[in-house]
């Protein structure tokens, strides 16, 4: 699709197809037996009610959500699990570290309906996947851009149809350079690429993209840039797909204000209730809606809102610029919710990591791209090229495979090594601190979503790290593409650890995007060429592999069978994806996992 007459129609069809596909998927999930829904991660059976306050609607349940697909902000149905379609809706507000989940009533849901649902369940409610249909709001934003007569709407149309020329304001560039010098004088060190991103995001018109690979300080840089622009007197909107991303930027801004001693006028529109106490403690004003936000007569302003909250800032809006965080996860129609809020835009993200969540089938792949990918056809991003996370060995392959060899660890990160408390015995070749990334080959074939041999070895490695090597559970993650394999690993690890011992995160890559751990153990599990051929796009996803390989600071262990490579994708794109896995097998140091498993014994 080229951005022409059918461009807007294609975006509208995309939204309608997504709504229809999402509804079909949800009805299919609800039709499954409860046990199957729980097994697949589409429902949670709570162990009991920890706290319930009918007045505020605050509900805290004791529940094990590690195997679920749910994240903070998701809509769920609460009841006895018999008929989710008839149950009231709640929103997952927060996951507590003590095995609790906090919920808020869905929009317009009376607390009495929640109380009735708890009673029907006998005090042990079931949480099923729910539905938030924001399609009408997205269509409204699309039509405002498409049909708007004002200068702002025309500018946004030119932006999304790529009918604009990148430009730099020389006077603003000089001002940005002086601001960067003041930061340096105040003890804030900007690496070369960070400084260039700071200056270009300040002075580029109408838009600048900043690509932030894992650990490169994207949020830290955004906070210093926004603070400098606010102190200059600008009004700025910070937006993202998720509440968590918006809050992370605001917390970073509050930290800048504390460190410098210069206050910042920070406002958060309609946050999750669970996040409010910390926001208020950090001096961030919380308001319920966009109508409560107005630009001060003097001085700057920074407002945080999700994309759906941002759409309520009517054009022309009170803002000079909008910063989109995690922009590589935002589709173009979703971005339209906030583009009208200002005449200039900054997009921060990384399109080599996981992109937007798409549930439908779309004949035109252009409409499924993120706004970051769409605009980089016209505007070259500044790549933040120094990671503070990965050491030299962990960083080496992802840098070559995904970032053209440009991503390098800082000097401090490069020298970091996994600390061992004792001799790991047979696992020494795997846990050798000088081999930061290793591929452990196991000889197995015919496995699809679960491989006991890999699960047992993953559990053995994890038990060694958590036990003799004294690695805290919060510093380890075990990752597999398949929930069945994650459950197998969890079961085998529990059998190896003392009763009641804390478990690390054991989940899919989607769960750990944005997180980091000292050590990460990956189990690819699958060794069935026919299954891989049918599911090439999922299993061999470049973005999923990039996220998987870039979570670890000092130790990355990948467990896999060489049978992973014995498939023949149906498309040229599939062959390119498979080639990345061939490269990984060639370039990572290898350990014979089958021989190792024999040495370890049962």
Coordinates of C-alpha atoms in Angstrom, one line a residue:
X1 CA 0.0 0.0 0.0
X2 CA 1.3 3.4 -0.9
X3 CA 0.2 6.4 1.1
X4 CA -2.5 7.7 -1.3
X5 CA -6.2 7.7 -1.7
X6 CA -6.7 4.3 -0.1
X7 CA -4.4 5.0 2.8
X8 CA -7.1 6.1 5.3
X9 CA -9.5 3.5 4.2
X10 CA -6.8 0.8 4.8
X11 CA -6.2 2.1 8.3
X12 CA -10.0 2.0 9.1
X13 CA -10.3 -1.5 7.7
X14 CA -7.3 -2.5 9.9
X15 CA -9.1 -1.3 13.1
X16 CA -12.4 -3.1 12.1
X17 CA -10.6 -6.3 11.3
X18 CA -8.7 -6.2 14.6
X19 CA -12.0 -5.7 16.5
X20 CA -13.6 -8.6 14.7
X21 CA -10.6 -10.9 15.1
X22 CA -10.3 -10.0 18.8
X23 CA -13.9 -10.8 19.4
X24 CA -13.7 -14.1 17.7
X25 CA -10.6 -15.1 19.7
X26 CA -12.3 -14.1 22.9
X27 CA -15.5 -16.1 22.3
X28 CA -13.4 -19.1 21.4
X29 CA -11.4 -18.8 24.6
X30 CA -14.6 -18.4 26.7
X31 CA -16.1 -21.5 25.1
X32 CA -13.2 -23.7 26.4
X33 CA -13.5 -25.6 29.7
X34 CA -12.2 -23.7 32.7
X35 CA -9.4 -26.2 33.3
X36 CA -8.2 -25.6 29.7
X37 CA -8.4 -21.8 30.0
X38 CA -6.3 -21.9 33.2
X39 CA -3.8 -24.3 31.5
X40 CA -3.5 -22.0 28.5
X41 CA -2.9 -18.9 30.7
X42 CA -6.3 -17.4 29.7
X43 CA -7.8 -17.6 33.2
X44 CA -6.7 -17.5 36.9
X45 CA -8.3 -19.4 39.7
X46 CA -7.8 -17.2 42.8
X47 CA -6.9 -18.9 46.1
X48 CA -8.9 -16.4 48.1
X49 CA -9.7 -12.8 48.8
X50 CA -7.0 -10.9 50.6
X51 CA -8.7 -7.5 50.8
X52 CA -12.0 -6.1 49.5
X53 CA -13.1 -2.5 50.0
X54 CA -16.6 -2.0 48.4
X55 CA -16.4 1.8 48.9
X56 CA -13.2 2.3 46.8
X57 CA -13.7 -0.8 44.7
X58 CA -10.2 -2.0 45.6
X59 CA -9.9 -5.8 45.4
X60 CA -6.8 -7.8 46.3
X61 CA -6.7 -11.6 45.6
X62 CA -4.3 -14.2 46.5
X63 CA -3.4 -15.9 43.2
X64 CA -0.6 -17.4 41.3
X65 CA -0.4 -15.5 38.0
X66 CA 2.9 -16.7 36.8
X67 CA 1.4 -18.9 34.1
X68 CA -1.1 -16.4 32.9
X69 CA -1.0 -14.1 29.9
X70 CA -2.3 -11.2 31.9
X71 CA -0.5 -7.9 32.5
X72 CA -1.3 -4.7 34.5
X73 CA -3.9 -2.8 32.7
X74 CA -5.7 -5.8 31.2
X75 CA -9.5 -6.1 31.4
X76 CA -10.7 -9.3 33.1
X77 CA -14.1 -10.9 33.9
X78 CA -14.6 -12.0 37.5
X79 CA -17.0 -14.7 38.6
X80 CA -17.2 -18.5 39.1
X81 CA -15.8 -19.2 35.6
X82 CA -19.0 -20.7 34.3
X83 CA -20.0 -18.0 31.8
X84 CA -17.4 -15.1 31.6
X85 CA -19.6 -13.3 29.1
X86 CA -22.1 -12.5 31.8
X87 CA -19.7 -11.6 34.5
X88 CA -18.6 -8.0 35.6
X89 CA -15.4 -6.6 34.4
X90 CA -12.4 -5.6 36.5
X91 CA -9.0 -4.2 35.6
X92 CA -5.7 -5.8 36.7
X93 CA -4.0 -2.8 38.5
X94 CA -0.9 -4.4 39.9
X95 CA 0.9 -7.6 40.7
X96 CA 2.3 -7.8 44.2
X97 CA 5.6 -9.5 45.1
X98 CA 3.8 -11.6 47.7
X99 CA 1.6 -13.5 45.3
X100 CA -1.3 -11.1 45.3
X101 CA -3.1 -9.3 42.4
X102 CA -4.8 -6.0 42.8
X103 CA -7.9 -5.1 40.8
X104 CA -10.2 -2.1 40.2
X105 CA -13.8 -2.2 38.9
X106 CA -14.1 -1.8 35.2
X107 CA -15.5 1.5 33.9
X108 CA -19.0 2.0 35.1
X109 CA -19.2 -1.3 37.0
X110 CA -20.9 -0.9 40.4
X111 CA -18.9 -2.4 43.3
X112 CA -22.0 -4.4 44.3
X113 CA -21.6 -6.4 41.1
X114 CA -18.1 -7.3 42.1
X115 CA -19.3 -8.3 45.6
X116 CA -22.0 -10.5 44.1
X117 CA -19.4 -12.2 41.8
X118 CA -17.2 -12.9 44.7
X119 CA -20.1 -14.4 46.6
X120 CA -21.1 -16.6 43.7
X121 CA -17.6 -18.0 43.5
X122 CA -17.5 -18.9 47.2
X123 CA -14.8 -16.5 47.9
X124 CA -12.4 -18.0 45.3
X125 CA -13.2 -16.1 42.1
X126 CA -12.0 -17.0 38.6
X127 CA -10.5 -14.2 36.5
X128 CA -11.1 -14.7 32.8
X129 CA -9.8 -12.7 29.9
X130 CA -12.0 -9.7 29.3
X131 CA -12.5 -7.2 26.5
X132 CA -11.8 -3.5 26.2
X133 CA -13.1 -2.3 22.8
X134 CA -11.6 1.1 22.1
X135 CA -12.3 0.8 18.3
X136 CA -14.9 3.7 18.4
X137 CA -12.3 6.0 20.0
X138 CA -9.6 5.0 17.5
X139 CA -11.9 5.5 14.6
X140 CA -12.8 8.9 16.0
X141 CA -9.1 9.9 16.2
X142 CA -8.6 8.6 12.6
X143 CA -11.5 10.7 11.3
X144 CA -10.3 13.8 13.1
X145 CA -7.0 13.5 11.4
X146 CA -8.4 12.5 8.0
X147 CA -11.1 15.2 7.8
X148 CA -9.7 18.0 10.0
X149 CA -9.5 21.4 8.4
X150 CA -7.0 23.1 10.6
X151 CA -3.3 23.5 10.2
X152 CA -2.5 20.9 12.8
X153 CA -4.6 18.2 11.1
X154 CA -2.9 19.0 7.8
X155 CA 0.5 18.7 9.4
X156 CA -0.4 15.3 10.9
X157 CA -1.7 14.1 7.5
X158 CA 1.5 15.1 5.9
X159 CA 3.5 13.4 8.6
X160 CA 1.7 10.0 8.4
X161 CA 1.6 10.1 4.6
X162 CA 5.4 10.9 4.5
X163 CA 4.9 14.2 2.7
X164 CA 7.4 16.2 4.6
X165 CA 11.0 17.0 4.5
X166 CA 13.2 16.6 7.6
X167 CA 14.7 19.8 8.7
X168 CA 16.9 21.1 11.6
X169 CA 16.5 24.5 13.2
X170 CA 20.1 25.8 13.4
X171 CA 19.3 28.3 16.2
X172 CA 17.6 25.5 18.3
X173 CA 20.6 23.2 17.6
X174 CA 22.9 25.7 19.1
X175 CA 20.6 26.1 22.1
X176 CA 20.5 22.4 22.5
X177 CA 24.3 22.1 22.4
X178 CA 24.6 24.7 25.1
X179 CA 22.0 22.8 27.2
X180 CA 24.0 19.6 26.8
X181 CA 27.1 21.5 27.9
X182 CA 25.3 22.6 31.0
X183 CA 24.3 19.1 31.8
X184 CA 27.9 17.9 31.4
X185 CA 29.0 20.7 33.7
X186 CA 26.4 19.6 36.3
X187 CA 27.7 16.0 36.3
X188 CA 25.4 14.4 33.7
X189 CA 27.5 12.6 31.2
X190 CA 26.0 12.2 27.7
X191 CA 27.8 9.6 25.6
X192 CA 28.4 10.6 22.0
X193 CA 25.2 9.1 20.6
X194 CA 23.1 10.2 23.5
X195 CA 24.3 13.8 23.0
X196 CA 23.5 13.6 19.3
X197 CA 20.0 12.3 20.1
X198 CA 19.5 15.0 22.7
X199 CA 20.5 17.8 20.2
X200 CA 18.6 16.4 17.2
X201 CA 15.4 15.6 19.2
X202 CA 15.5 19.2 20.4
X203 CA 16.1 20.9 17.0
X204 CA 14.6 18.6 14.4
X205 CA 11.4 19.6 12.7
X206 CA 8.8 18.2 12.7
X207 CA 9.9 14.8 14.1
X208 CA 12.9 12.9 15.4
X209 CA 13.3 9.2 16.1
X210 CA 15.6 7.8 18.8
X211 CA 16.3 4.1 18.6
X212 CA 17.2 2.7 22.1
X213 CA 18.4 -0.9 22.1
X214 CA 18.4 -2.7 25.5
X215 CA 20.2 -1.0 28.3
X216 CA 21.2 2.1 26.3
X217 CA 19.5 4.6 28.7
X218 CA 16.5 5.6 26.4
X219 CA 14.3 6.6 29.4
X220 CA 17.1 8.3 31.2
X221 CA 17.9 10.4 28.1
X222 CA 14.3 11.2 27.5
X223 CA 13.9 12.5 31.0
X224 CA 16.9 14.9 30.8
X225 CA 15.7 16.1 27.4
X226 CA 12.1 16.8 28.5
X227 CA 13.3 18.4 31.7
X228 CA 15.6 20.8 29.7
X229 CA 12.7 21.7 27.3
X230 CA 10.3 22.3 30.2
X231 CA 12.8 24.5 32.0
X232 CA 13.0 26.4 28.7
X233 CA 9.2 27.0 29.0
X234 CA 7.8 24.3 26.7
X235 CA 4.6 22.3 27.4
X236 CA 5.2 18.6 26.7
X237 CA 3.0 15.5 26.5
X238 CA 4.5 12.1 27.3
X239 CA 2.5 9.2 26.0
X240 CA 2.7 5.5 25.4
X241 CA 0.6 2.4 24.8
X242 CA 0.8 1.3 28.5
X243 CA 0.4 3.0 31.9
X244 CA 3.7 1.5 33.0
X245 CA 5.7 3.1 30.2
X246 CA 4.2 6.5 30.9
X247 CA 4.9 6.2 34.6
X248 CA 8.5 5.1 34.0
X249 CA 9.2 8.4 32.2
X250 CA 7.5 10.5 34.9
X251 CA 9.5 8.7 37.6
X252 CA 12.7 9.4 35.7
X253 CA 11.7 13.0 35.4
X254 CA 11.0 13.2 39.2
X255 CA 14.5 11.8 39.8
X256 CA 16.0 14.5 37.5
X257 CA 14.2 17.2 39.5
X258 CA 15.5 15.8 42.8
X259 CA 19.0 15.5 41.6
X260 CA 19.2 19.0 40.2
X261 CA 17.2 20.8 42.8
X262 CA 15.1 22.4 40.0
X263 CA 11.4 21.6 40.3
X264 CA 9.4 20.3 37.3
X265 CA 5.7 20.8 36.9
X266 CA 4.7 17.1 36.4
X267 CA 1.1 16.0 35.9
X268 CA -0.3 12.4 35.4
X269 CA -3.7 12.0 33.8
X270 CA -5.8 9.1 35.0
X271 CA -3.2 6.6 36.2
X272 CA -3.9 3.2 37.6
X273 CA -5.0 3.6 41.2
X274 CA -2.2 1.3 42.4
X275 CA 0.4 3.7 40.9
X276 CA -1.0 6.8 42.5
X277 CA 0.7 6.7 45.9
X278 CA 4.2 6.7 44.4
X279 CA 3.3 9.4 41.9
X280 CA 2.1 11.6 44.6
X281 CA 5.1 10.9 46.9
X282 CA 7.4 12.1 44.0
X283 CA 5.5 15.4 43.7
X284 CA 3.6 14.4 40.5
X285 CA 0.1 15.9 40.4
X286 CA -2.6 13.3 39.6
X287 CA -5.7 14.4 37.8
X288 CA -8.7 12.4 36.5
X289 CA -9.0 13.8 33.0
X290 CA -7.6 16.0 30.3
X291 CA -10.1 18.8 31.2
X292 CA -8.2 19.4 34.4
X293 CA -5.0 20.2 32.6
X294 CA -4.2 23.7 31.4
X295 CA -1.0 25.4 30.3
X296 CA 0.4 27.8 32.9
X297 CA 0.8 31.4 31.9
X298 CA 4.6 31.2 32.5
X299 CA 7.0 28.3 32.6
X300 CA 6.8 24.8 31.2
X301 CA 4.6 21.8 31.8
X302 CA 5.0 18.0 31.4
X303 CA 1.9 15.8 31.3
X304 CA 1.8 12.0 31.1
X305 CA -1.1 10.1 29.6
X306 CA -1.7 6.9 27.8
X307 CA -2.6 7.2 24.1
X308 CA -6.3 6.9 24.9
X309 CA -6.0 9.6 27.6
X310 CA -4.1 11.8 25.1
X311 CA -6.8 11.7 22.5
X312 CA -8.9 14.0 24.8
X313 CA -6.5 16.9 24.3
X314 CA -8.4 18.6 21.6
X315 CA -6.6 20.2 18.7
X316 CA -4.8 22.6 18.7
X317 CA -4.0 21.4 22.3
X318 CA -1.8 23.0 24.9
X319 CA 1.5 21.3 23.9
X320 CA 4.6 22.2 22.0
X321 CA 5.7 18.6 21.5
X322 CA 4.7 15.0 22.2
X323 CA 7.1 12.3 23.2
X324 CA 6.0 8.8 22.2
X325 CA 7.8 6.2 24.4
X326 CA 8.0 2.6 23.3
X327 CA 6.9 3.9 19.9
X328 CA 7.9 0.7 18.1
X329 CA 4.9 -1.0 19.9
X330 CA 2.3 1.6 18.7
X331 CA 0.4 1.1 15.5
X332 CA -0.2 4.1 13.3
X333 CA -4.0 4.3 14.1
X334 CA -3.2 4.2 17.8
X335 CA -0.6 7.0 17.4
X336 CA -3.2 9.2 15.8
X337 CA -4.8 9.6 19.3
X338 CA -1.9 11.8 20.4
X339 CA -0.4 13.3 17.2
X340 CA -2.9 16.1 17.1
X341 CA -1.9 17.3 20.6
X342 CA 1.2 19.1 19.3
X343 CA 2.9 20.3 16.1
X344 CA 6.2 18.5 16.8
X345 CA 7.0 14.9 17.8
X346 CA 9.7 12.8 19.3
X347 CA 9.5 9.0 19.0
X348 CA 11.6 6.8 21.2
X349 CA 11.7 3.0 20.7
X350 CA 13.4 0.1 19.1
X351 CA 11.8 -1.7 16.2
X352 CA 14.3 -4.6 16.6
X353 CA 12.4 -5.7 19.7
X354 CA 8.7 -6.8 20.0
X355 CA 6.3 -4.7 17.9
X356 CA 2.6 -4.0 18.2
X357 CA 0.2 -6.8 19.2
X358 CA -1.8 -7.8 16.1
X359 CA -4.5 -10.4 16.4
X360 CA -6.1 -10.3 12.9
X361 CA -4.9 -11.4 9.5
X362 CA -4.3 -8.4 7.2
X363 CA -3.5 -8.7 3.5
X364 CA -1.6 -5.5 3.5
X365 CA 1.4 -5.8 6.0
X366 CA 2.0 -2.0 5.9
X367 CA -1.0 -1.4 8.2
X368 CA 0.5 -3.6 10.9
X369 CA 3.7 -1.7 11.2
X370 CA 4.5 0.5 14.1
X371 CA 4.5 4.3 13.8
X372 CA 8.2 4.1 14.5
X373 CA 8.8 1.8 11.5
X374 CA 6.5 3.8 9.3
X375 CA 8.3 7.1 10.0
X376 CA 11.8 5.8 9.7
X377 CA 11.2 5.4 6.0
X378 CA 11.6 9.2 6.0
X379 CA 13.5 10.0 9.2
X380 CA 16.7 8.2 10.1
X381 CA 16.8 7.5 13.8
X382 CA 19.7 8.3 16.1
X383 CA 20.9 4.9 17.4
X384 CA 21.9 4.9 21.1
X385 CA 24.9 2.6 20.7
X386 CA 26.3 2.0 24.2
X387 CA 24.6 -0.5 26.5
X388 CA 25.0 -0.4 30.2
X389 CA 23.4 -3.8 30.6
X390 CA 25.1 -6.6 28.7
X391 CA 28.8 -7.5 29.1
X392 CA 31.0 -8.0 26.1
X393 CA 30.2 -11.7 25.5
X394 CA 26.5 -11.3 25.9
X395 CA 26.4 -8.2 23.7
X396 CA 28.5 -9.6 20.9
X397 CA 26.1 -11.7 18.9
X398 CA 23.0 -9.4 19.3
X399 CA 25.1 -6.5 18.2
X400 CA 26.2 -8.2 15.0
X401 CA 22.8 -9.9 14.3
X402 CA 20.4 -7.0 15.0
X403 CA 22.3 -3.7 15.1
X404 CA 24.9 -3.9 12.4
X405 CA 27.8 -4.4 14.9
X406 CA 27.2 -0.8 16.2
X407 CA 25.9 -1.7 19.7
X408 CA 28.8 -1.9 22.2
X409 CA 28.8 -2.3 26.0
X410 CA 30.2 0.5 28.1
X411 CA 33.6 -0.1 29.6
X412 CA 32.1 -0.9 33.0
X413 CA 29.5 -3.2 31.6
X414 CA 31.9 -5.0 29.2
X415 CA 34.1 -6.2 32.1
X416 CA 31.2 -7.4 34.3
X417 CA 31.2 -11.1 35.0
X418 CA 28.9 -13.6 36.7
X419 CA 30.1 -14.2 40.3
X420 CA 30.2 -17.8 41.4
X421 CA 30.3 -18.7 45.1
X422 CA 31.7 -22.2 44.5
X423 CA 32.9 -24.6 41.9
X424 CA 29.9 -25.5 39.8
X425 CA 31.2 -29.0 39.0
X426 CA 29.9 -30.6 35.8
X427 CA 28.1 -27.3 35.0
X428 CA 31.4 -25.4 34.8
X429 CA 31.5 -25.3 31.0
X430 CA 28.0 -23.7 31.1
X431 CA 28.5 -21.3 34.0
X432 CA 32.1 -20.3 33.2
X433 CA 32.1 -16.5 33.9
X434 CA 34.4 -15.9 30.9
X435 CA 31.9 -17.4 28.5
X436 CA 29.1 -15.0 29.0
X437 CA 26.9 -16.5 26.3
X438 CA 26.8 -20.2 25.5
X439 CA 24.6 -22.5 23.4
X440 CA 24.0 -25.9 24.9
X441 CA 23.2 -28.5 22.2
X442 CA 20.9 -31.4 23.1
X443 CA 20.2 -34.3 20.8
X444 CA 16.4 -34.6 20.5
X445 CA 13.9 -34.7 17.7
X446 CA 10.1 -34.6 17.3
X447 CA 9.3 -32.3 20.3
X448 CA 6.9 -29.4 19.6
X449 CA 5.9 -27.3 22.6
X450 CA 7.5 -29.4 25.4
X451 CA 10.9 -31.1 25.8
X452 CA 11.6 -32.9 29.1
X453 CA 15.3 -33.1 28.4
X454 CA 15.7 -29.4 28.0
X455 CA 13.4 -28.7 31.0
X456 CA 15.4 -30.9 33.2
X457 CA 18.7 -29.3 32.2
X458 CA 17.2 -25.8 32.5
X459 CA 16.0 -26.7 36.0
X460 CA 19.5 -28.2 37.0
X461 CA 21.2 -25.0 35.8
X462 CA 18.7 -22.8 37.7
X463 CA 19.0 -24.9 40.9
X464 CA 22.8 -24.6 40.8
X465 CA 22.6 -20.8 40.4
X466 CA 19.9 -20.4 43.1
X467 CA 21.5 -22.8 45.5
X468 CA 25.3 -23.2 45.6
X469 CA 26.0 -20.1 43.6
X470 CA 23.7 -18.0 45.8
X471 CA 22.1 -16.0 42.9
X472 CA 18.8 -14.4 44.2
X473 CA 15.7 -15.6 42.4
X474 CA 15.0 -12.0 41.3
X475 CA 18.3 -12.1 39.3
X476 CA 17.4 -15.1 37.2
X477 CA 14.9 -15.7 34.4
X478 CA 14.0 -18.9 32.5
X479 CA 12.4 -18.3 29.1
X480 CA 10.8 -20.5 26.5
X481 CA 8.6 -19.7 23.5
X482 CA 6.0 -22.2 24.9
X483 CA 4.0 -22.0 28.0
X484 CA 3.9 -25.9 28.2
X485 CA 7.7 -25.9 28.4
X486 CA 7.7 -23.2 31.0
X487 CA 5.3 -25.2 33.2
X488 CA 7.6 -28.3 32.7
X489 CA 10.6 -26.3 33.8
X490 CA 8.8 -24.8 36.8
X491 CA 7.7 -28.3 37.9
X492 CA 11.2 -29.8 37.7
X493 CA 12.8 -26.8 39.4
X494 CA 10.4 -27.0 42.3
X495 CA 11.4 -30.6 42.7
X496 CA 15.1 -29.6 43.0
X497 CA 14.6 -26.7 45.4
X498 CA 13.7 -26.7 49.1
X499 CA 10.0 -26.4 49.9
X500 CA 8.9 -22.8 49.8
X501 CA 11.9 -21.5 48.0
X502 CA 11.4 -18.5 45.8
X503 CA 11.2 -19.2 42.1
X504 CA 12.6 -16.9 39.4
X505 CA 10.5 -15.6 36.5
X506 CA 9.7 -18.6 34.2
X507 CA 7.8 -17.3 31.3
X508 CA 7.6 -16.3 27.6
X509 CA 9.7 -13.6 26.1
X510 CA 6.7 -11.2 26.0
X511 CA 6.6 -11.3 29.8
X512 CA 10.2 -10.2 30.1
X513 CA 10.5 -7.5 27.5
X514 CA 11.7 -4.3 29.2
X515 CA 13.3 -6.3 32.0
X516 CA 16.8 -7.5 32.7
X517 CA 18.4 -10.2 34.8
X518 CA 21.9 -11.2 35.9
X519 CA 21.4 -14.5 34.2
X520 CA 18.9 -15.8 31.6
X521 CA 18.4 -19.5 30.6
X522 CA 16.5 -20.0 27.3
X523 CA 14.9 -23.3 26.3
X524 CA 13.8 -23.4 22.7
X525 CA 12.2 -26.8 23.2
X526 CA 10.9 -27.4 19.7
X527 CA 12.7 -30.0 17.5
X528 CA 9.9 -30.9 15.1
X529 CA 10.7 -29.6 11.6
X530 CA 7.0 -29.9 10.4
X531 CA 5.8 -27.9 13.3
X532 CA 8.5 -25.3 12.8
X533 CA 7.6 -25.0 9.1
X534 CA 4.0 -24.3 9.9
X535 CA 4.9 -21.7 12.6
X536 CA 8.0 -20.1 11.1
X537 CA 6.8 -16.5 11.7
X538 CA 6.4 -17.1 15.4
X539 CA 9.3 -19.3 16.3
X540 CA 11.9 -17.7 14.1
X541 CA 10.8 -14.1 14.8
X542 CA 13.8 -11.8 14.6
X543 CA 12.2 -9.4 17.1
X544 CA 11.4 -12.2 19.6
X545 CA 15.0 -13.6 19.3
X546 CA 16.4 -10.1 19.9
X547 CA 14.5 -9.6 23.1
X548 CA 15.4 -13.1 24.3
X549 CA 19.1 -12.6 23.8
X550 CA 19.4 -9.2 25.3
X551 CA 17.9 -9.6 28.8
X552 CA 21.0 -10.9 30.5
X553 CA 23.7 -8.8 32.1
X554 CA 26.5 -11.4 32.5
X555 CA 25.2 -14.9 31.6
X556 CA 23.1 -16.2 28.7
X557 CA 22.5 -19.9 28.3
X558 CA 20.5 -21.1 25.3
X559 CA 19.3 -24.8 25.3
X560 CA 18.4 -26.1 21.8
X561 CA 18.5 -29.1 19.5
X562 CA 20.2 -28.7 16.1
X563 CA 16.9 -30.1 14.7
X564 CA 15.7 -26.6 15.0
X565 CA 17.6 -25.9 11.8
X566 CA 16.2 -28.9 9.9
X567 CA 13.2 -27.2 8.6
X568 CA 12.4 -25.5 5.3
X569 CA 10.3 -22.3 5.6
X570 CA 7.6 -21.7 2.9
X571 CA 8.7 -18.1 2.2
X572 CA 11.8 -16.2 1.5
X573 CA 11.2 -14.1 4.6
X574 CA 11.1 -17.3 6.6
X575 CA 14.4 -18.4 5.2
X576 CA 16.0 -15.1 6.3
X577 CA 14.6 -15.6 9.8
X578 CA 15.9 -19.1 9.9
X579 CA 19.4 -17.9 8.8
X580 CA 19.6 -15.9 12.0
X581 CA 19.3 -19.2 14.0
X582 CA 22.0 -20.8 11.8
X583 CA 24.2 -17.8 12.6
X584 CA 23.5 -18.2 16.4
X585 CA 24.5 -21.9 16.2
X586 CA 27.7 -21.0 14.3
X587 CA 28.8 -18.0 16.4
X588 CA 27.9 -18.8 20.0
X589 CA 30.3 -20.9 22.0
X590 CA 28.8 -24.4 22.3
X591 CA 28.5 -27.1 25.0
X592 CA 27.5 -30.7 24.4
X593 CA 24.3 -30.8 26.4
X594 CA 23.6 -34.4 26.0
X595 CA 26.9 -35.4 27.4
X596 CA 26.4 -32.9 30.2
X597 CA 23.0 -34.3 31.0
X598 CA 24.5 -37.8 31.2
X599 CA 27.1 -36.5 33.7
X600 CA 24.5 -34.8 35.9
X601 CA 22.4 -37.9 36.0
X602 CA 18.7 -38.0 37.1

